[in-house]
Amino acid sequence: MRYRKYLLIIAVVAGLITGTGCKKFLNVNPVDSMSGNNFWKSRDDVEKFITGSYILLRNYTCMDGYSLLALADYRCSAWIPSSLGTARTYISNLNNNRIKNLLTETAGWAGDYGNFDQSINQFGFKNMSDWGYMYRIITSTNTILANIDSKDITDITEEERKRYKAEAIFIRSLTYFLMVRHWGDVPYITDPSDETPHERMNQIEVFKNCIALLKETKNDLPWTYADPTMRGVRAMRGGALALMMEMNMWMAGFDEANEKAYFQETVNLGDELIGQNGGAYELLPLDNYKEIFKGTSKESLFEIGQDYNYGETFGLMATIADIVLRTPYKKNVTSTYLYYSTPYLQQLYASENNGQNDKRIDLWFEQPTMYNATGQFVFKKFLNTFATQQETENPNDAKILFRYVDAYLLRAEALERLGRYAEAVADVNVIRTRAGAELFTGMETNQFGQLLSDAIWWERERELMGESSTFYDLVRTKRILSGQYTPFPITYEEFLSGAWTYPIHQNVMLSNPKVKPNLFWM
């Protein structure tokens, strides 16, 4: 694939966002040219370009026609179509891993909404197979890194140069993180002028390259920002540490010979994140969950924001909220399209002291319809204000990729795998204390008879459900092979052939013959 310079695209994006943007910092003036003699002359030029990179990240993950982040909420998941939602074939296709159906079907929803191409259909399922959009983000960050040290930029401090460089490395590393979880091995490009066709690099090597640069630059990022509108939506040190924790836990699942080293590194990173942030982050009271998911809270480590006050709205598939809310939470909608599998919810809550005292039961779910399968189930977790109270509309929540709770749960998982059970239990109990749930006791098993490894898994599910992590957690832990953890498991042979990945668009392979398809989708 020829990786062109997407400078013109970034220029257009930056030029179109006058008066809009992801919270305050995305309000920038038009950029007439992103290269040449009249650019890279001032700190303002750098600011505009880095803003363009954040906008590309948001556009290609959350806006109309791009549903990359939300797919993990549906795929091989415990979400089941209600009696009203049975006609929504995309839900069943994602549940049953029938990804090709989403790319090729011409009946049902495809007939009603076009062919799922981003130019015709707002769901944009065809984008799940074309990684060219994500390489536009990478090219933009590579351009920043190639120009940030220009001596022509005279009104910038050395500290600012380092921060901008660290931001670009964070955005690029995050993009590779999303791509690897989506497609597996991907070409690794760091030069904005590189148009050479590249083979797919092993995913472990991609992450090692990213981590090496994140380690070099993470301390050039602030723990937080004095301006609260920038908190979470702009790269912070906590977000970089969380990203490295996620990468290490992913590598442990695919490089088992070295898993202990990855677990130890995850613990080290978690220690730094939790122990050294100086109060920049905190776990908010769970009763404040609307504040958490509205965004820019002290619990957010990195998020992609939207704000109706700036004319922003995510695509309908960016979050799960659109199809799990009804009246009185959503105007003119009497039924919901999905519900959580009853055995799954019982595994989460009823098996543990009948779920007594866990605040998440009443905060996440409307009662008494928690187990309703006929369109009355409501998932209240993402329930902030609406702009116009229309039927087809998401709440005004941010898409949070990493929050402070992740540091405790990932560290607990790594500690358990290292045999440090008491420390793992302590981390999980931080989360359970906030939820008002009975604390875990015991070491290798808890008082409910669960192995600690499973107890940590289910705690992660209770806390992060609906936050686009479940499928990837199933993959990296290989729990996707077992019906104990998902109603839609895949076989070991399917896993080895890449059934957990997505197909690669034929246009990608036509542009670059060195790119080979994922075998399962051939």
Coordinates of C-alpha atoms in Angstrom, one line a residue:
M1 CA 0.0 0.0 0.0
R2 CA 1.3 3.4 -0.9
Y3 CA 1.0 5.6 2.2
R4 CA 0.5 9.0 0.7
K5 CA 1.0 12.3 2.5
Y6 CA -2.4 13.3 3.8
L7 CA -1.4 16.9 4.4
L8 CA -4.2 18.3 2.3
I9 CA -6.8 16.2 4.1
I10 CA -5.6 17.5 7.5
A11 CA -5.6 21.0 6.2
V12 CA -9.2 20.7 5.1
V13 CA -10.2 19.2 8.4
A14 CA -8.5 21.9 10.4
G15 CA -10.1 24.5 8.1
L16 CA -13.5 23.1 8.6
I17 CA -13.5 23.2 12.4
T18 CA -13.7 26.9 12.9
G19 CA -16.2 27.4 15.7
T20 CA -16.5 23.8 16.5
G21 CA -14.3 21.2 18.1
C22 CA -13.7 18.7 20.8
K23 CA -14.3 20.9 23.8
K24 CA -12.5 24.2 24.0
F25 CA -9.0 23.3 22.6
L26 CA -10.4 22.2 19.2
N27 CA -11.6 25.7 18.4
V28 CA -8.9 26.8 15.9
N29 CA -8.7 29.2 13.0
P30 CA -8.6 27.9 9.4
V31 CA -5.2 26.6 8.1
D32 CA -4.6 27.5 4.5
S33 CA -1.6 25.3 4.1
M34 CA -0.1 22.6 6.3
S35 CA 3.3 22.5 4.5
G36 CA 5.6 24.7 2.6
N37 CA 7.4 27.9 3.3
N38 CA 4.4 29.5 5.1
F39 CA 4.0 26.8 7.6
W40 CA 5.9 25.4 10.6
K41 CA 6.9 29.0 11.5
S42 CA 5.2 29.4 14.9
R43 CA 3.9 27.6 17.9
D44 CA 0.4 28.3 16.6
D45 CA 1.2 26.3 13.5
V46 CA 2.1 23.3 15.7
E47 CA -1.0 23.7 17.8
K48 CA -3.2 23.7 14.7
F49 CA -1.6 20.6 13.3
I50 CA -1.8 18.6 16.5
T51 CA -5.4 19.7 16.8
G52 CA -5.9 18.3 13.3
S53 CA -4.5 14.9 14.5
Y54 CA -6.9 14.7 17.4
I55 CA -9.8 15.6 15.0
L56 CA -8.8 12.8 12.6
L57 CA -8.7 10.4 15.5
R58 CA -12.2 11.4 16.5
N59 CA -13.5 11.4 12.9
Y60 CA -12.3 8.0 12.0
T61 CA -13.5 6.3 15.2
C62 CA -16.6 8.0 16.4
M63 CA -18.3 10.2 13.8
D64 CA -20.9 9.2 11.2
G65 CA -19.7 6.3 9.1
Y66 CA -17.0 5.2 11.6
S67 CA -17.9 2.6 14.2
L68 CA -14.5 1.1 15.0
L69 CA -14.6 1.7 18.7
A70 CA -18.1 0.5 19.4
L71 CA -17.8 -2.9 17.6
A72 CA -16.3 -4.5 20.7
D73 CA -19.6 -4.0 22.6
Y74 CA -21.4 -6.3 20.2
R75 CA -19.0 -8.8 18.8
C76 CA -19.3 -12.3 20.4
S77 CA -20.9 -10.4 23.3
A78 CA -23.8 -11.1 25.7
W79 CA -26.0 -8.4 24.1
I80 CA -29.0 -10.1 22.6
P81 CA -31.6 -8.5 20.2
S82 CA -34.9 -8.0 21.8
S83 CA -38.2 -8.9 20.1
L84 CA -38.1 -5.4 18.6
G85 CA -34.5 -5.7 17.6
T86 CA -34.5 -9.0 15.8
A87 CA -34.8 -7.3 12.4
R88 CA -31.5 -5.6 13.1
T89 CA -29.4 -8.2 11.5
Y90 CA -26.1 -6.4 12.1
I91 CA -26.4 -7.3 15.8
S92 CA -26.7 -11.0 15.2
N93 CA -24.0 -10.9 12.6
L94 CA -21.6 -9.2 15.1
N95 CA -22.6 -11.6 17.9
N96 CA -22.0 -14.7 15.7
N97 CA -18.8 -13.3 14.1
R98 CA -20.4 -13.2 10.7
I99 CA -18.4 -10.1 9.7
K100 CA -18.5 -10.8 6.0
N101 CA -22.3 -10.5 6.0
L102 CA -21.9 -6.9 7.2
L103 CA -19.7 -6.2 4.2
T104 CA -21.6 -7.9 1.5
E105 CA -25.3 -8.4 2.4
T106 CA -27.8 -6.6 0.1
A107 CA -31.0 -7.4 2.0
G108 CA -32.5 -6.4 5.3
W109 CA -30.9 -3.5 7.0
A110 CA -28.5 -3.1 4.1
G111 CA -31.4 -2.7 1.8
D112 CA -33.0 -0.1 4.1
Y113 CA -29.9 1.9 4.8
G114 CA -27.8 1.5 1.7
N115 CA -24.8 -0.8 1.4
F116 CA -23.1 0.1 4.8
D117 CA -20.5 2.2 3.0
Q118 CA -19.6 5.4 4.9
S119 CA -20.6 7.6 2.0
I120 CA -24.2 6.1 2.0
N121 CA -24.8 4.7 5.5
Q122 CA -24.0 6.3 8.8
F123 CA -23.2 2.9 10.4
G124 CA -20.3 2.6 8.0
F125 CA -19.6 -1.1 8.5
K126 CA -17.4 -1.3 5.4
N127 CA -14.9 0.9 7.1
M128 CA -14.1 -1.9 9.5
S129 CA -12.1 -3.5 6.8
D130 CA -10.2 -0.5 5.4
W131 CA -7.3 0.7 7.6
G132 CA -6.4 3.5 5.2
Y133 CA -8.4 5.9 7.4
M134 CA -6.3 5.1 10.4
Y135 CA -3.0 5.6 8.5
R136 CA -4.2 9.2 7.9
I137 CA -3.9 9.7 11.6
I138 CA -0.5 8.1 11.7
T139 CA 0.7 10.2 8.8
S140 CA -0.4 13.4 10.5
T141 CA 1.5 12.5 13.7
N142 CA 4.6 11.5 11.6
T143 CA 4.4 14.9 10.0
I144 CA 4.5 16.6 13.4
L145 CA 7.4 14.6 14.5
A146 CA 9.3 15.4 11.3
N147 CA 8.8 19.1 11.7
I148 CA 8.6 19.9 15.4
D149 CA 12.3 20.5 15.8
S150 CA 12.4 23.0 13.0
K151 CA 14.6 26.0 13.9
D152 CA 12.1 28.2 12.0
I153 CA 9.7 27.8 14.9
T154 CA 11.1 30.5 17.1
D155 CA 8.3 31.3 19.6
I156 CA 8.2 27.9 21.2
T157 CA 10.0 26.7 24.4
E158 CA 11.9 23.5 24.6
E159 CA 9.4 22.2 27.1
E160 CA 6.6 22.9 24.6
R161 CA 8.4 21.1 21.8
K162 CA 8.8 18.1 24.0
R163 CA 5.2 18.1 25.0
Y164 CA 4.0 18.3 21.4
K165 CA 6.3 15.5 20.4
A166 CA 5.0 13.4 23.3
E167 CA 1.4 14.1 22.2
A168 CA 2.2 13.0 18.6
I169 CA 3.8 9.8 19.8
F170 CA 0.8 9.1 22.1
I171 CA -1.7 9.6 19.3
R172 CA 0.3 7.5 16.9
S173 CA 0.8 4.7 19.5
L174 CA -2.9 4.8 20.4
T175 CA -3.8 4.5 16.7
Y176 CA -1.5 1.5 16.3
F177 CA -3.1 0.0 19.5
L178 CA -6.5 0.3 18.0
M179 CA -5.4 -1.1 14.6
V180 CA -3.6 -4.1 16.1
R181 CA -6.6 -5.1 18.2
H182 CA -8.7 -4.8 15.0
W183 CA -6.5 -6.4 12.3
G184 CA -3.5 -8.0 14.1
D185 CA -0.2 -7.5 12.3
V186 CA -0.1 -4.1 10.5
P187 CA 2.6 -2.1 8.6
Y188 CA 4.6 0.1 11.0
I189 CA 5.3 3.5 9.4
T190 CA 7.1 6.4 11.1
D191 CA 8.3 8.5 8.2
P192 CA 5.6 10.9 6.6
S193 CA 7.5 10.7 3.3
D194 CA 7.6 6.9 3.2
E195 CA 5.6 5.7 0.2
T196 CA 7.3 2.3 0.1
P197 CA 4.9 -0.7 0.3
H198 CA 5.5 -2.4 3.7
E199 CA 4.7 -5.9 4.8
R200 CA 2.7 -6.4 8.0
M201 CA 4.8 -6.2 11.1
N202 CA 4.2 -8.7 13.9
Q203 CA 1.9 -7.1 16.4
I204 CA 4.3 -7.8 19.3
E205 CA 7.0 -5.8 17.5
V206 CA 4.6 -3.0 16.7
F207 CA 3.7 -2.6 20.4
K208 CA 7.3 -2.9 21.5
N209 CA 8.2 0.0 19.1
C210 CA 5.4 2.0 20.5
I211 CA 6.2 1.3 24.1
A212 CA 9.9 2.3 23.6
L213 CA 8.9 5.7 22.4
L214 CA 6.2 6.2 24.9
K215 CA 8.6 5.5 27.7
E216 CA 11.1 8.0 26.3
T217 CA 8.4 10.8 26.1
K218 CA 5.7 10.1 28.8
N219 CA 7.3 12.4 31.3
D220 CA 7.1 15.2 28.9
L221 CA 3.3 15.0 29.2
P222 CA 1.5 16.7 32.1
W223 CA -0.3 14.6 34.6
T224 CA -3.3 16.8 34.0
Y225 CA -4.2 20.3 32.7
A226 CA -5.1 23.4 34.6
D227 CA -7.9 24.0 32.1
P228 CA -10.5 21.3 32.9
T229 CA -11.9 21.4 29.4
M230 CA -8.6 19.8 28.2
R231 CA -8.6 17.1 30.8
G232 CA -8.9 13.7 29.3
V233 CA -9.4 14.9 25.7
R234 CA -5.8 15.7 25.3
A235 CA -2.9 13.4 26.0
M236 CA -1.8 13.2 29.6
R237 CA 0.9 11.1 31.3
G238 CA -1.8 8.9 32.9
G239 CA -3.2 8.1 29.5
A240 CA 0.3 7.1 28.2
L241 CA 0.8 4.8 31.2
A242 CA -2.6 3.2 30.8
L243 CA -1.9 2.7 27.1
M244 CA 1.4 0.9 27.9
M245 CA -0.4 -1.2 30.5
E246 CA -3.0 -2.3 27.9
M247 CA -0.3 -3.1 25.3
N248 CA 1.6 -5.2 27.8
M249 CA -1.4 -7.2 28.8
W250 CA -2.2 -7.7 25.1
M251 CA 1.3 -9.0 24.4
A252 CA 1.1 -11.4 27.3
G253 CA -1.8 -13.1 25.6
F254 CA 0.0 -13.5 22.3
D255 CA 3.6 -14.1 23.6
E256 CA 3.1 -16.5 26.4
A257 CA 6.7 -17.5 26.6
N258 CA 7.4 -14.0 27.9
E259 CA 4.2 -13.3 29.7
K260 CA 5.7 -12.9 33.2
A261 CA 7.8 -10.0 32.0
Y262 CA 4.7 -8.3 30.5
F263 CA 2.8 -8.8 33.7
Q264 CA 5.6 -7.4 35.8
E265 CA 5.9 -4.4 33.5
T266 CA 2.1 -3.8 33.8
V267 CA 2.5 -3.8 37.6
N268 CA 5.4 -1.3 37.4
L269 CA 3.4 1.0 35.1
G270 CA 0.3 0.7 37.4
D271 CA 2.5 1.5 40.4
E272 CA 3.7 4.7 38.7
L273 CA 0.2 5.7 37.5
I274 CA -1.5 5.1 40.9
G275 CA 1.3 6.1 43.2
Q276 CA 2.9 9.1 41.5
N277 CA 0.0 11.1 39.9
G278 CA -0.1 13.5 42.9
G279 CA -3.9 13.6 43.0
A280 CA -4.4 14.4 39.3
Y281 CA -6.7 11.4 39.0
E282 CA -9.3 9.9 41.3
L283 CA -12.1 7.4 41.4
L284 CA -15.2 9.6 41.7
P285 CA -18.2 8.4 43.9
L286 CA -20.2 6.0 41.8
D287 CA -23.3 8.1 42.3
N288 CA -21.6 10.7 40.1
Y289 CA -21.5 8.3 37.2
K290 CA -23.1 10.9 34.9
E291 CA -20.1 13.1 35.6
I292 CA -17.7 10.3 34.8
F293 CA -19.2 9.6 31.4
K294 CA -19.9 13.1 30.4
G295 CA -16.2 13.4 30.2
T296 CA -13.2 15.6 31.3
S297 CA -13.6 14.3 34.9
K298 CA -10.6 13.4 37.2
E299 CA -11.3 9.8 36.4
S300 CA -10.7 10.2 32.7
L301 CA -7.2 9.2 31.4
F302 CA -8.1 9.6 27.7
E303 CA -11.4 10.1 25.9
I304 CA -12.8 11.3 22.6
G305 CA -15.3 14.0 23.4
Q306 CA -18.4 15.4 22.0
D307 CA -20.3 18.5 23.2
Y308 CA -23.7 19.6 21.8
N309 CA -22.7 23.2 22.8
Y310 CA -20.1 23.1 20.0
G311 CA -22.4 21.4 17.5
E312 CA -20.8 18.0 17.9
T313 CA -22.6 14.6 17.7
F314 CA -21.2 11.1 17.4
G315 CA -22.5 8.7 14.9
L316 CA -25.2 6.4 16.1
M317 CA -22.9 3.4 16.3
A318 CA -20.2 5.2 18.2
T319 CA -21.7 4.1 21.5
I320 CA -24.3 1.5 22.5
A321 CA -26.5 4.0 24.2
D322 CA -28.8 4.8 21.2
I323 CA -30.4 1.3 21.2
V324 CA -30.7 0.6 24.9
L325 CA -32.6 3.6 26.1
R326 CA -36.3 4.4 25.9
T327 CA -38.9 6.6 27.6
P328 CA -38.6 8.3 30.1
Y329 CA -34.9 8.5 29.3
K330 CA -35.4 9.1 25.6
K331 CA -38.3 10.9 24.1
N332 CA -40.7 9.2 21.7
V333 CA -39.0 5.8 22.1
T334 CA -41.1 3.1 23.8
S335 CA -38.9 0.1 23.4
T336 CA -35.2 -0.8 23.3
Y337 CA -33.5 -3.1 20.8
L338 CA -31.1 -5.0 23.0
Y339 CA -30.9 -6.7 26.4
Y340 CA -28.1 -8.4 28.2
S341 CA -28.3 -12.2 28.3
T342 CA -29.9 -13.3 31.6
P343 CA -27.3 -16.0 32.4
Y344 CA -24.6 -13.3 31.8
L345 CA -26.2 -10.9 34.2
Q346 CA -26.7 -13.6 36.7
Q347 CA -23.1 -14.6 36.5
L348 CA -22.2 -11.0 37.1
Y349 CA -24.5 -10.2 40.0
A350 CA -26.8 -13.0 41.3
S351 CA -23.9 -15.4 41.9
E352 CA -22.4 -13.0 44.4
N353 CA -24.5 -12.7 47.5
N354 CA -27.5 -12.1 45.1
G355 CA -25.9 -8.9 44.1
Q356 CA -26.9 -7.2 47.3
N357 CA -25.4 -3.7 47.9
D358 CA -23.7 -3.4 44.5
K359 CA -24.6 0.1 43.5
R360 CA -24.0 -0.7 39.8
I361 CA -27.2 -2.8 39.7
D362 CA -29.4 0.2 40.2
L363 CA -27.2 2.7 38.6
W364 CA -26.5 0.8 35.4
F365 CA -29.9 -0.8 35.0
E366 CA -33.5 0.2 35.3
Q367 CA -35.4 -1.9 37.8
P368 CA -37.4 -4.2 37.6
T369 CA -36.7 -4.6 33.9
M370 CA -33.1 -5.7 34.3
Y371 CA -33.9 -9.2 32.9
N372 CA -36.6 -8.1 30.3
A373 CA -36.2 -9.5 26.8
T374 CA -39.1 -7.8 25.1
G375 CA -38.0 -4.3 24.6
Q376 CA -38.3 -2.9 28.1
F377 CA -34.7 -3.5 29.3
V378 CA -32.8 -0.2 29.9
F379 CA -29.0 0.2 30.3
K380 CA -28.7 3.6 32.0
K381 CA -24.9 3.8 32.2
F382 CA -24.6 6.4 29.5
L383 CA -27.4 8.8 30.2
N384 CA -26.5 12.4 29.9
T385 CA -28.5 15.1 28.3
F386 CA -29.8 15.0 24.8
A387 CA -29.7 17.9 22.4
T388 CA -33.2 17.6 20.9
Q389 CA -34.7 14.4 22.4
Q390 CA -35.0 12.8 18.9
E391 CA -35.4 9.0 18.5
T392 CA -32.2 8.6 16.6
E393 CA -29.7 10.2 18.9
N394 CA -27.0 9.4 21.4
P395 CA -26.6 10.9 24.8
N396 CA -24.1 13.7 25.2
D397 CA -21.4 11.4 26.6
A398 CA -17.7 11.2 25.8
K399 CA -16.2 8.0 24.4
I400 CA -13.8 7.1 27.2
L401 CA -11.0 4.9 26.1
F402 CA -9.1 4.8 29.4
R403 CA -10.2 5.7 32.9
Y404 CA -8.5 5.5 36.3
V405 CA -10.3 2.3 37.2
D406 CA -8.4 0.6 34.4
A407 CA -5.1 1.0 36.3
Y408 CA -6.5 -0.9 39.3
L409 CA -8.1 -3.7 37.3
L410 CA -5.2 -4.3 34.9
R411 CA -2.7 -4.2 37.8
A412 CA -4.9 -6.7 39.7
E413 CA -5.0 -9.0 36.7
A414 CA -1.2 -8.9 36.3
L415 CA -0.6 -9.3 40.1
E416 CA -2.8 -12.4 40.1
R417 CA -0.9 -13.9 37.2
L418 CA 2.3 -13.3 39.1
G419 CA 1.0 -15.1 42.2
R420 CA 0.8 -11.9 44.3
Y421 CA -2.8 -12.7 45.3
A422 CA -3.1 -10.4 48.4
E423 CA -2.1 -7.4 46.3
A424 CA -4.5 -8.4 43.5
V425 CA -7.4 -8.7 46.0
A426 CA -6.5 -5.3 47.4
D427 CA -6.7 -3.6 44.0
V428 CA -10.1 -5.3 43.2
N429 CA -11.5 -4.3 46.5
V430 CA -10.7 -0.6 45.8
I431 CA -13.3 -0.9 43.0
R432 CA -15.7 -3.0 45.0
T433 CA -15.6 -0.5 47.9
R434 CA -16.6 2.3 45.6
A435 CA -19.5 0.1 44.3
G436 CA -20.6 -0.7 47.8
A437 CA -20.2 -4.4 47.0
E438 CA -19.0 -7.0 49.5
L439 CA -15.2 -7.2 49.6
F440 CA -13.4 -10.2 48.3
T441 CA -11.6 -12.3 50.9
G442 CA -9.3 -15.3 50.4
M443 CA -6.4 -15.6 48.0
E444 CA -6.5 -18.0 45.1
T445 CA -10.3 -18.2 45.5
N446 CA -12.8 -15.7 46.9
Q447 CA -15.6 -16.3 49.4
F448 CA -18.0 -16.9 46.5
G449 CA -16.0 -19.9 45.3
Q450 CA -14.5 -18.2 42.2
L451 CA -10.9 -18.5 41.3
L452 CA -9.4 -15.1 41.8
S453 CA -8.5 -14.9 38.1
D454 CA -12.2 -15.3 37.2
A455 CA -13.2 -13.0 40.0
I456 CA -11.0 -10.2 38.5
W457 CA -12.4 -11.0 35.1
W458 CA -16.0 -10.6 36.2
E459 CA -15.2 -7.5 38.2
R460 CA -13.8 -5.9 35.0
E461 CA -17.0 -6.9 33.2
R462 CA -19.2 -5.4 35.9
E463 CA -17.3 -2.1 35.9
L464 CA -16.5 -1.7 32.1
M465 CA -19.6 -3.2 30.5
G466 CA -20.6 -1.1 27.5
E467 CA -17.3 0.7 27.3
S468 CA -16.0 -1.1 24.2
S469 CA -13.5 -3.4 25.9
T470 CA -15.3 -6.8 26.3
F471 CA -14.4 -8.3 23.0
Y472 CA -10.8 -7.4 23.1
D473 CA -10.5 -8.6 26.7
L474 CA -12.0 -11.9 25.6
V475 CA -9.4 -12.1 22.8
R476 CA -6.3 -11.2 24.8
T477 CA -7.2 -13.6 27.7
K478 CA -8.4 -16.3 25.2
R479 CA -11.6 -16.5 27.2
I480 CA -13.3 -16.1 23.8
L481 CA -12.7 -19.9 23.4
S482 CA -15.0 -20.7 26.3
G483 CA -18.8 -20.5 26.5
Q484 CA -18.3 -19.8 30.2
Y485 CA -17.4 -16.2 29.3
T486 CA -19.3 -15.5 26.1
P487 CA -22.5 -17.0 24.6
F488 CA -20.7 -16.9 21.2
P489 CA -17.3 -18.6 21.6
I490 CA -15.0 -19.4 18.7
T491 CA -12.8 -22.5 18.4
Y492 CA -9.1 -22.7 19.0
E493 CA -8.5 -23.4 15.3
E494 CA -10.5 -20.4 14.3
F495 CA -8.6 -18.3 16.8
L496 CA -5.3 -19.3 15.3
S497 CA -6.4 -18.5 11.8
G498 CA -7.5 -15.0 12.8
A499 CA -11.2 -15.3 13.5
W500 CA -10.7 -12.6 16.2
T501 CA -9.5 -10.1 13.6
Y502 CA -11.4 -8.3 10.9
P503 CA -11.1 -8.7 7.1
I504 CA -8.7 -6.5 5.2
H505 CA -10.3 -4.5 2.4
Q506 CA -9.4 -5.6 -1.1
N507 CA -8.4 -2.0 -1.9
V508 CA -5.7 -2.2 0.7
M509 CA -4.2 -5.3 -0.8
L510 CA -4.5 -4.0 -4.4
S511 CA -2.6 -0.9 -3.4
N512 CA 0.1 -3.0 -1.6
P513 CA 0.7 -6.5 -2.8
K514 CA 2.9 -7.1 0.2
V515 CA -0.1 -7.1 2.5
K516 CA -1.6 -10.5 2.9
P517 CA -5.1 -11.2 4.2
N518 CA -6.1 -12.6 7.5
L519 CA -6.5 -16.3 6.8
F520 CA -9.9 -16.8 8.5
W521 CA -11.5 -14.3 6.1
M522 CA -10.0 -15.5 2.9

